[in-house]
PDB file of C-alpha atoms in Angstrom:
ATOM      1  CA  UNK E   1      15.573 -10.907  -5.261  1.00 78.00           C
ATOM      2  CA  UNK E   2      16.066  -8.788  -8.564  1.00 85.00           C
ATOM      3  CA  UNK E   3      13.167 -10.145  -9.694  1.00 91.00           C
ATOM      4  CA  UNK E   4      10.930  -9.109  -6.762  1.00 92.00           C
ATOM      5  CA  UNK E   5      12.044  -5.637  -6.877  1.00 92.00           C
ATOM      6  CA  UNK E   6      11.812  -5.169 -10.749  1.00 96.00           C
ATOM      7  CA  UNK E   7       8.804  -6.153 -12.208  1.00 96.00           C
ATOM      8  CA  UNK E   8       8.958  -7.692 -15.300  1.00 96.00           C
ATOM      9  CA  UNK E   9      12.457  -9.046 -15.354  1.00 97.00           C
ATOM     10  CA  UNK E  10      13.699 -12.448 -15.220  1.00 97.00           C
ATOM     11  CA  UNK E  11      16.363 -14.599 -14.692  1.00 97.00           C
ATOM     12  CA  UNK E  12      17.425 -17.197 -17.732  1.00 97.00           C
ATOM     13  CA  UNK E  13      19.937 -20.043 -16.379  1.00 96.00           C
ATOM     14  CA  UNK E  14      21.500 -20.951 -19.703  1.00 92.00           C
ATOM     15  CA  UNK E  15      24.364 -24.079 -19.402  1.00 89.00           C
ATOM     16  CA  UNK E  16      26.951 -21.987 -18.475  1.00 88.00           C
ATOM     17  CA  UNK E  17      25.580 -18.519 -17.466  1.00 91.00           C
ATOM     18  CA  UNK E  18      22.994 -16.913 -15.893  1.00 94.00           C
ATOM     19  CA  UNK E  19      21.547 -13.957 -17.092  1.00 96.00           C
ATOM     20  CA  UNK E  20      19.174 -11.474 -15.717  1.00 97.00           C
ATOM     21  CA  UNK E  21      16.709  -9.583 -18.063  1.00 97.00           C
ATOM     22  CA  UNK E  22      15.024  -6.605 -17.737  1.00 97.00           C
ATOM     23  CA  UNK E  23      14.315  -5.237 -20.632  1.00 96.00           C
ATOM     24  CA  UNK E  24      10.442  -6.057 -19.849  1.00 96.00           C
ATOM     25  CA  UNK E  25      10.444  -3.707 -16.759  1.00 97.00           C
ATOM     26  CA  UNK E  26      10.952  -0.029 -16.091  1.00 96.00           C
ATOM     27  CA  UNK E  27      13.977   1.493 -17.788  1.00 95.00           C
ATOM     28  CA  UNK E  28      15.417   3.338 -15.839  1.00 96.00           C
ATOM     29  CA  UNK E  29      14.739   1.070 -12.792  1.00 96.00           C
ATOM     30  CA  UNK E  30      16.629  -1.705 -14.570  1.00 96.00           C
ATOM     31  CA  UNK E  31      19.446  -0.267 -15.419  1.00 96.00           C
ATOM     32  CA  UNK E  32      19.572   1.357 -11.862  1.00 97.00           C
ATOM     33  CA  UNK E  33      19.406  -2.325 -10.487  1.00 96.00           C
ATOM     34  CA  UNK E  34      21.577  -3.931 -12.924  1.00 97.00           C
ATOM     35  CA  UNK E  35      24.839  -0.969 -12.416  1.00 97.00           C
ATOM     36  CA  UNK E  36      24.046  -1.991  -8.170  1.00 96.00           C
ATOM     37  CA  UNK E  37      23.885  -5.329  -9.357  1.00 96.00           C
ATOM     38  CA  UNK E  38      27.369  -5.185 -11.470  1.00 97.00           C
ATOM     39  CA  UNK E  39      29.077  -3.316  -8.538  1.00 97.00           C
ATOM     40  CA  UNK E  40      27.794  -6.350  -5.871  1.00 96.00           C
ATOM     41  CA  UNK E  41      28.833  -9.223  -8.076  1.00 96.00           C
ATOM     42  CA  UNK E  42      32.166  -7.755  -9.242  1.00 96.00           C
ATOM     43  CA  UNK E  43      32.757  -6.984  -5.876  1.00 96.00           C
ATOM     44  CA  UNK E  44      31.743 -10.413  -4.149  1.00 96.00           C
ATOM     45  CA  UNK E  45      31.371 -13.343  -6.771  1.00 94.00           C
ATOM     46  CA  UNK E  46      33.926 -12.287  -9.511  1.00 93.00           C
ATOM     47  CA  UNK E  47      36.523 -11.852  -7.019  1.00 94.00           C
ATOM     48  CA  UNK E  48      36.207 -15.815  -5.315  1.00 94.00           C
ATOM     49  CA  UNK E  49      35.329 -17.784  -9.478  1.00 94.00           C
ATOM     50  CA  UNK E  50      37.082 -17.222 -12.451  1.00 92.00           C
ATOM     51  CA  UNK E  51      33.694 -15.923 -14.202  1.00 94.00           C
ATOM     52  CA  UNK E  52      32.849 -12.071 -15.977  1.00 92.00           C
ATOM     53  CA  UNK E  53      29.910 -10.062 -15.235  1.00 95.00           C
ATOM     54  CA  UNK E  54      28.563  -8.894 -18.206  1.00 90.00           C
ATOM     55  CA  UNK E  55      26.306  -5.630 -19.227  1.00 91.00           C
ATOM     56  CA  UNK E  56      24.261  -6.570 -22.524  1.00 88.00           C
ATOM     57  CA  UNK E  57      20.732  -4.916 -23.899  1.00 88.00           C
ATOM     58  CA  UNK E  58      19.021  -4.565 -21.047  1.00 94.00           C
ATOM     59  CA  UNK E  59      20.326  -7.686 -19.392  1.00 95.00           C
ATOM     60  CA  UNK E  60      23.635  -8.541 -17.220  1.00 95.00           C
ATOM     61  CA  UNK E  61      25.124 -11.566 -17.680  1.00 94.00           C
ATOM     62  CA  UNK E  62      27.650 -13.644 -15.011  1.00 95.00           C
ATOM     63  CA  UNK E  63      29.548 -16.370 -17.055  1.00 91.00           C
ATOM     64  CA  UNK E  64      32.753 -18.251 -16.701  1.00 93.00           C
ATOM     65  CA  UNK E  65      35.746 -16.542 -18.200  1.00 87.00           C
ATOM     66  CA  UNK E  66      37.082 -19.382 -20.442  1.00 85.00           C
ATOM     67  CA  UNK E  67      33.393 -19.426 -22.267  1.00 83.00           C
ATOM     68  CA  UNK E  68      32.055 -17.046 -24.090  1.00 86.00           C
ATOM     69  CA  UNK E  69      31.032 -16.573 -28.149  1.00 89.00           C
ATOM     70  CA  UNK E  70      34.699 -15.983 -29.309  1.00 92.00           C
ATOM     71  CA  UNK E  71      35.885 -19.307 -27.699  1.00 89.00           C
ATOM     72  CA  UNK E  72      32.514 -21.221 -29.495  1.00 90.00           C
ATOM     73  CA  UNK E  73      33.336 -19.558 -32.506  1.00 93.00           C
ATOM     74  CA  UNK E  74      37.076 -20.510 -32.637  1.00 92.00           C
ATOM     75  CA  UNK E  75      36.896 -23.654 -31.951  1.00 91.00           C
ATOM     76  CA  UNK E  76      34.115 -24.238 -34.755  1.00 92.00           C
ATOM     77  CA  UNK E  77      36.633 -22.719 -37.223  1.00 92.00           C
ATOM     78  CA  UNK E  78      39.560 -24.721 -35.592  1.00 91.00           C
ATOM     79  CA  UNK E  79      37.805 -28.029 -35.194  1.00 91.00           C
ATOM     80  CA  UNK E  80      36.385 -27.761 -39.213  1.00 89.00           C
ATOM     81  CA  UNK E  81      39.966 -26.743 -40.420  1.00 88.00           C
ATOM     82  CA  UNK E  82      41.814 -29.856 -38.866  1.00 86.00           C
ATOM     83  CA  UNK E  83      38.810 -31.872 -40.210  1.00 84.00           C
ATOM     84  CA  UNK E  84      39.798 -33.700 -43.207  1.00 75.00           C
ATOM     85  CA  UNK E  85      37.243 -32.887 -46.014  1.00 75.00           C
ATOM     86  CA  UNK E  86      36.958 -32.448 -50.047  1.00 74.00           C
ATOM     87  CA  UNK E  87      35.920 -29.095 -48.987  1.00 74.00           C
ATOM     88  CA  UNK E  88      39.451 -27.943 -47.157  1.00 78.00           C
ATOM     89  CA  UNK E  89      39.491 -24.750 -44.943  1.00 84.00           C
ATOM     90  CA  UNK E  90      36.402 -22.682 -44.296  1.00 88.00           C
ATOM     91  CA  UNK E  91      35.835 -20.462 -47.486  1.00 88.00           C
ATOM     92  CA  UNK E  92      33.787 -17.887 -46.319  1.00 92.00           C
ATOM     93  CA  UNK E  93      32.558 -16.805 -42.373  1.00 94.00           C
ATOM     94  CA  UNK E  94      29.978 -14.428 -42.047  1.00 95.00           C
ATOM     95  CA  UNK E  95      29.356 -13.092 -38.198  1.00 96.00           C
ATOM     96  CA  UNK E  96      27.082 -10.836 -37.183  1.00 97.00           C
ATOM     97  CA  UNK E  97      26.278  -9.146 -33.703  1.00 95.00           C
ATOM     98  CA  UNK E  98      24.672  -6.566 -32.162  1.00 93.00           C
ATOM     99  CA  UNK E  99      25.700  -6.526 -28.579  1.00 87.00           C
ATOM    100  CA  UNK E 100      29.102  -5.960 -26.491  1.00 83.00           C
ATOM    101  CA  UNK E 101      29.031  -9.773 -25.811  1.00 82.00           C
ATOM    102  CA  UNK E 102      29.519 -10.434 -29.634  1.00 93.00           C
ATOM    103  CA  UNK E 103      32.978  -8.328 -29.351  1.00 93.00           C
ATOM    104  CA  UNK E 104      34.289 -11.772 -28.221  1.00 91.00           C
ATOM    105  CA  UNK E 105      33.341 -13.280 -31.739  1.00 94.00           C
ATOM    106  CA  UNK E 106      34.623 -10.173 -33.478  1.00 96.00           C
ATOM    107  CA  UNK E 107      37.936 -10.180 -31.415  1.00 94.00           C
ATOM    108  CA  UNK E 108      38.716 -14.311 -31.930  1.00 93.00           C
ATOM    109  CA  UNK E 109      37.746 -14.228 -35.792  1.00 94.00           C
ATOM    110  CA  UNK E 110      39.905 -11.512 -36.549  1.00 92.00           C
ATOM    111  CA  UNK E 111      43.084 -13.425 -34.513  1.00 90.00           C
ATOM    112  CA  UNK E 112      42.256 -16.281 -36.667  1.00 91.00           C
ATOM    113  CA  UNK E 113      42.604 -14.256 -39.637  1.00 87.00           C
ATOM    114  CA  UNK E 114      46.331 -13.164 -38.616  1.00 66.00           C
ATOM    115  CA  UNK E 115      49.362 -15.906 -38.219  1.00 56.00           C
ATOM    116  CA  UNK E 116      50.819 -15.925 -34.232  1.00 51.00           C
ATOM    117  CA  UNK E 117      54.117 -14.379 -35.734  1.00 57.00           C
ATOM    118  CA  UNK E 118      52.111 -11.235 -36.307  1.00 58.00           C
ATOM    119  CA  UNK E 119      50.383 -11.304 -32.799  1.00 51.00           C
ATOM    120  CA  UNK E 120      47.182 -13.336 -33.812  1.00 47.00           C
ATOM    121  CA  UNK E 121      46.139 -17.010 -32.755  1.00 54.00           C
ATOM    122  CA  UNK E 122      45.213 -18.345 -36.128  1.00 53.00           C
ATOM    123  CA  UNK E 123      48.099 -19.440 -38.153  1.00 61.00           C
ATOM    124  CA  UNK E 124      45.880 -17.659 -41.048  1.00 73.00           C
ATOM    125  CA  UNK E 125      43.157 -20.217 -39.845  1.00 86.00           C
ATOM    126  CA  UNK E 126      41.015 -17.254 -42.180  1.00 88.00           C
ATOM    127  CA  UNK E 127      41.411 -15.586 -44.935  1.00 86.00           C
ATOM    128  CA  UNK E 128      40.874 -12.468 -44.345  1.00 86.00           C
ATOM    129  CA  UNK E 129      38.852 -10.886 -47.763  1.00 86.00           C
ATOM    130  CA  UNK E 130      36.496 -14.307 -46.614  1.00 88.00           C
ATOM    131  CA  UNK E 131      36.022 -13.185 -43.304  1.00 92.00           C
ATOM    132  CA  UNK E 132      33.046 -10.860 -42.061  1.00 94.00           C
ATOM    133  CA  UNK E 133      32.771  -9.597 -38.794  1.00 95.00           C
ATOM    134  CA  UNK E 134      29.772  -7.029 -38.665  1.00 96.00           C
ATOM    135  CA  UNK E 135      28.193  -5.225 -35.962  1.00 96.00           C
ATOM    136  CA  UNK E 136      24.541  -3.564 -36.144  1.00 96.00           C
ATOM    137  CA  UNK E 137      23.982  -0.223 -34.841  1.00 94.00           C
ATOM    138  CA  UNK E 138      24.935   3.335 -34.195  1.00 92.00           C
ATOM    139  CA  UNK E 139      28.297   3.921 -36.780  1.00 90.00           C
ATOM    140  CA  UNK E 140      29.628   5.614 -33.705  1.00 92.00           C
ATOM    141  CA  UNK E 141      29.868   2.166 -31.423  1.00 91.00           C
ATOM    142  CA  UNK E 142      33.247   1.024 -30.658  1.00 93.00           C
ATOM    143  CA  UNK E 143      33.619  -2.494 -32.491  1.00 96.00           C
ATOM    144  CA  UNK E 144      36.369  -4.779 -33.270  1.00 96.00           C
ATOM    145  CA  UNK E 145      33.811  -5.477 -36.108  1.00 95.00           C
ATOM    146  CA  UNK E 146      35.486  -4.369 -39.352  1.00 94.00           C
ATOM    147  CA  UNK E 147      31.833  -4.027 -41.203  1.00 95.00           C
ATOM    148  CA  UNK E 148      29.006  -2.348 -39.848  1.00 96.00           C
ATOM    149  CA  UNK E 149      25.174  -2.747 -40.908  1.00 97.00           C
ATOM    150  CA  UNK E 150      22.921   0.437 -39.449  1.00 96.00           C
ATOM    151  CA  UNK E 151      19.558  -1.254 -38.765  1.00 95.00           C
ATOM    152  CA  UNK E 152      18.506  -4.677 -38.552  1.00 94.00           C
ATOM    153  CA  UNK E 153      16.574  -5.303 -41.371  1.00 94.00           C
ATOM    154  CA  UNK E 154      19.721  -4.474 -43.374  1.00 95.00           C
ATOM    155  CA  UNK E 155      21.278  -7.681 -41.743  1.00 95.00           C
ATOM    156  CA  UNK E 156      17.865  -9.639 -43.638  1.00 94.00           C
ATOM    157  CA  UNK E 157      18.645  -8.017 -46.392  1.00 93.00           C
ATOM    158  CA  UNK E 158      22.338  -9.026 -46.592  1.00 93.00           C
ATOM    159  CA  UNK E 159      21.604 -12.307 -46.329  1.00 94.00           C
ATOM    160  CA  UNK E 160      18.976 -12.363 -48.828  1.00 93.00           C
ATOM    161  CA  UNK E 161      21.586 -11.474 -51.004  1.00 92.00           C
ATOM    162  CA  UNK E 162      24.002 -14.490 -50.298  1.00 91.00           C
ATOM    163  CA  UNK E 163      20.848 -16.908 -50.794  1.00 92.00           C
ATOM    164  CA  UNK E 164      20.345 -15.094 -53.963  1.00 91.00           C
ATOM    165  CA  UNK E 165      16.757 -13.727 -53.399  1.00 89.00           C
ATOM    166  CA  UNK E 166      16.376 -10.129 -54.958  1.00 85.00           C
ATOM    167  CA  UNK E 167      16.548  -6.968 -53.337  1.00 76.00           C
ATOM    168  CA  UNK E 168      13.128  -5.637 -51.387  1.00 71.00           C
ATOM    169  CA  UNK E 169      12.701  -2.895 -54.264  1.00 62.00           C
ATOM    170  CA  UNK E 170      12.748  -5.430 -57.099  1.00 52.00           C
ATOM    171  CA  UNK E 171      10.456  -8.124 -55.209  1.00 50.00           C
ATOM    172  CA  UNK E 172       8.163  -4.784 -54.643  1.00 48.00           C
ATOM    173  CA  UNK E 173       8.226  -4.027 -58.317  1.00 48.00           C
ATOM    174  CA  UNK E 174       7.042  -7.550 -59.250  1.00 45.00           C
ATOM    175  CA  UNK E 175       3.857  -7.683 -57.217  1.00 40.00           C
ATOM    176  CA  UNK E 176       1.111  -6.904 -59.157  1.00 46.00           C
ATOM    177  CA  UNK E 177      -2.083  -5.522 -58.300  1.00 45.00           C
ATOM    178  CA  UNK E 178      -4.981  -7.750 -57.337  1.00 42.00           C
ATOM    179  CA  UNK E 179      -8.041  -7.826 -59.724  1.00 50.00           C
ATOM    180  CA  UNK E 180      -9.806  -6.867 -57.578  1.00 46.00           C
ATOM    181  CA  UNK E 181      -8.867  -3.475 -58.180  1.00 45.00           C
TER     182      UNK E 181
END
């Protein structure tokens, strides 16, 4: 029924969520609708499954409890580790997020970076200096993130970087004029 009353949002059934978007529809309508809609299934379907309603970017998202980005991402580090390989532990893990629902990945990479006798799941499953959680936004959010990139295009940027491509200023130095001119 969301959908009806909100124009412009939509529903996405993923595997093991469903999510309702809005960011396509009135502001302040959906967010209106999605804090009602928060209360209702908090109230009602939260309390009967084992599942967490979740507020994103202009979305709210009801998913089981036991799945979520921090769980995927723990397991890939956990299932490469005990791996046998040439190429031992992973060396370097760079995670990047933008949203509250990427606090998850933030939160279960930095317990993999600390052993269980210091209150962390990993068994230093990370190293920490190889480990980079990093959330994009306001430098006033509340992250377990322990880097923080401002704006998006800083995150292309980064990774530009890592591949080796130069910086935006030096590619921009290169180009030449056309002929033409």
């Amino acid at each position: 029924m969301l959908t009806v009353y909100v124009k412009g949002s939509f529903i996405e059934q993923k595997r093991c969520a469903l999510t309702w978007h809005y960011r396509l529809a009135d502001p302040e309508l959906g967010l209106h609708m999605s804090r009602e809609c928060h209360k209702e299934l908090e109230s009602t379907v939260a309390r009967k499954w084992d599942v967490e309603v979740m507020t994103g970017k202009a979305n709210l998202e009801v998913r089981p409890t036991f799945i979520n980005k921090g769980e995927i991402a723990k397991r890939l580090v956990l299932t490469y580790n005990n791996t046998p390989t040439e190429e031992g532990k992973v060396g370097f893990v760079l995670c990047i997020g933008d949203d509250f629902t990427d606090e998850d990945m933030f939160r279960a990479l930095n317990g993999l970076c600390v052993p269980p006798q210091e209150g962390g799941s990993g068994a230093g499953e990370l190293e920490e200096e190889s480990c980079f959680a990093v959330t994009v936004g306001a430098s006033t959010k509340v992250t377990l993130a322990r880097w923080h990139l401002p704006e998006p295009e800083d995150v292309i940027e980064v990774v530009a970087s890592l591949a080796g491509l130069p910086p935006k200023e030096q590619e921009a130095e290169k180009v030449e004029p056309s002929k033409d001119e």
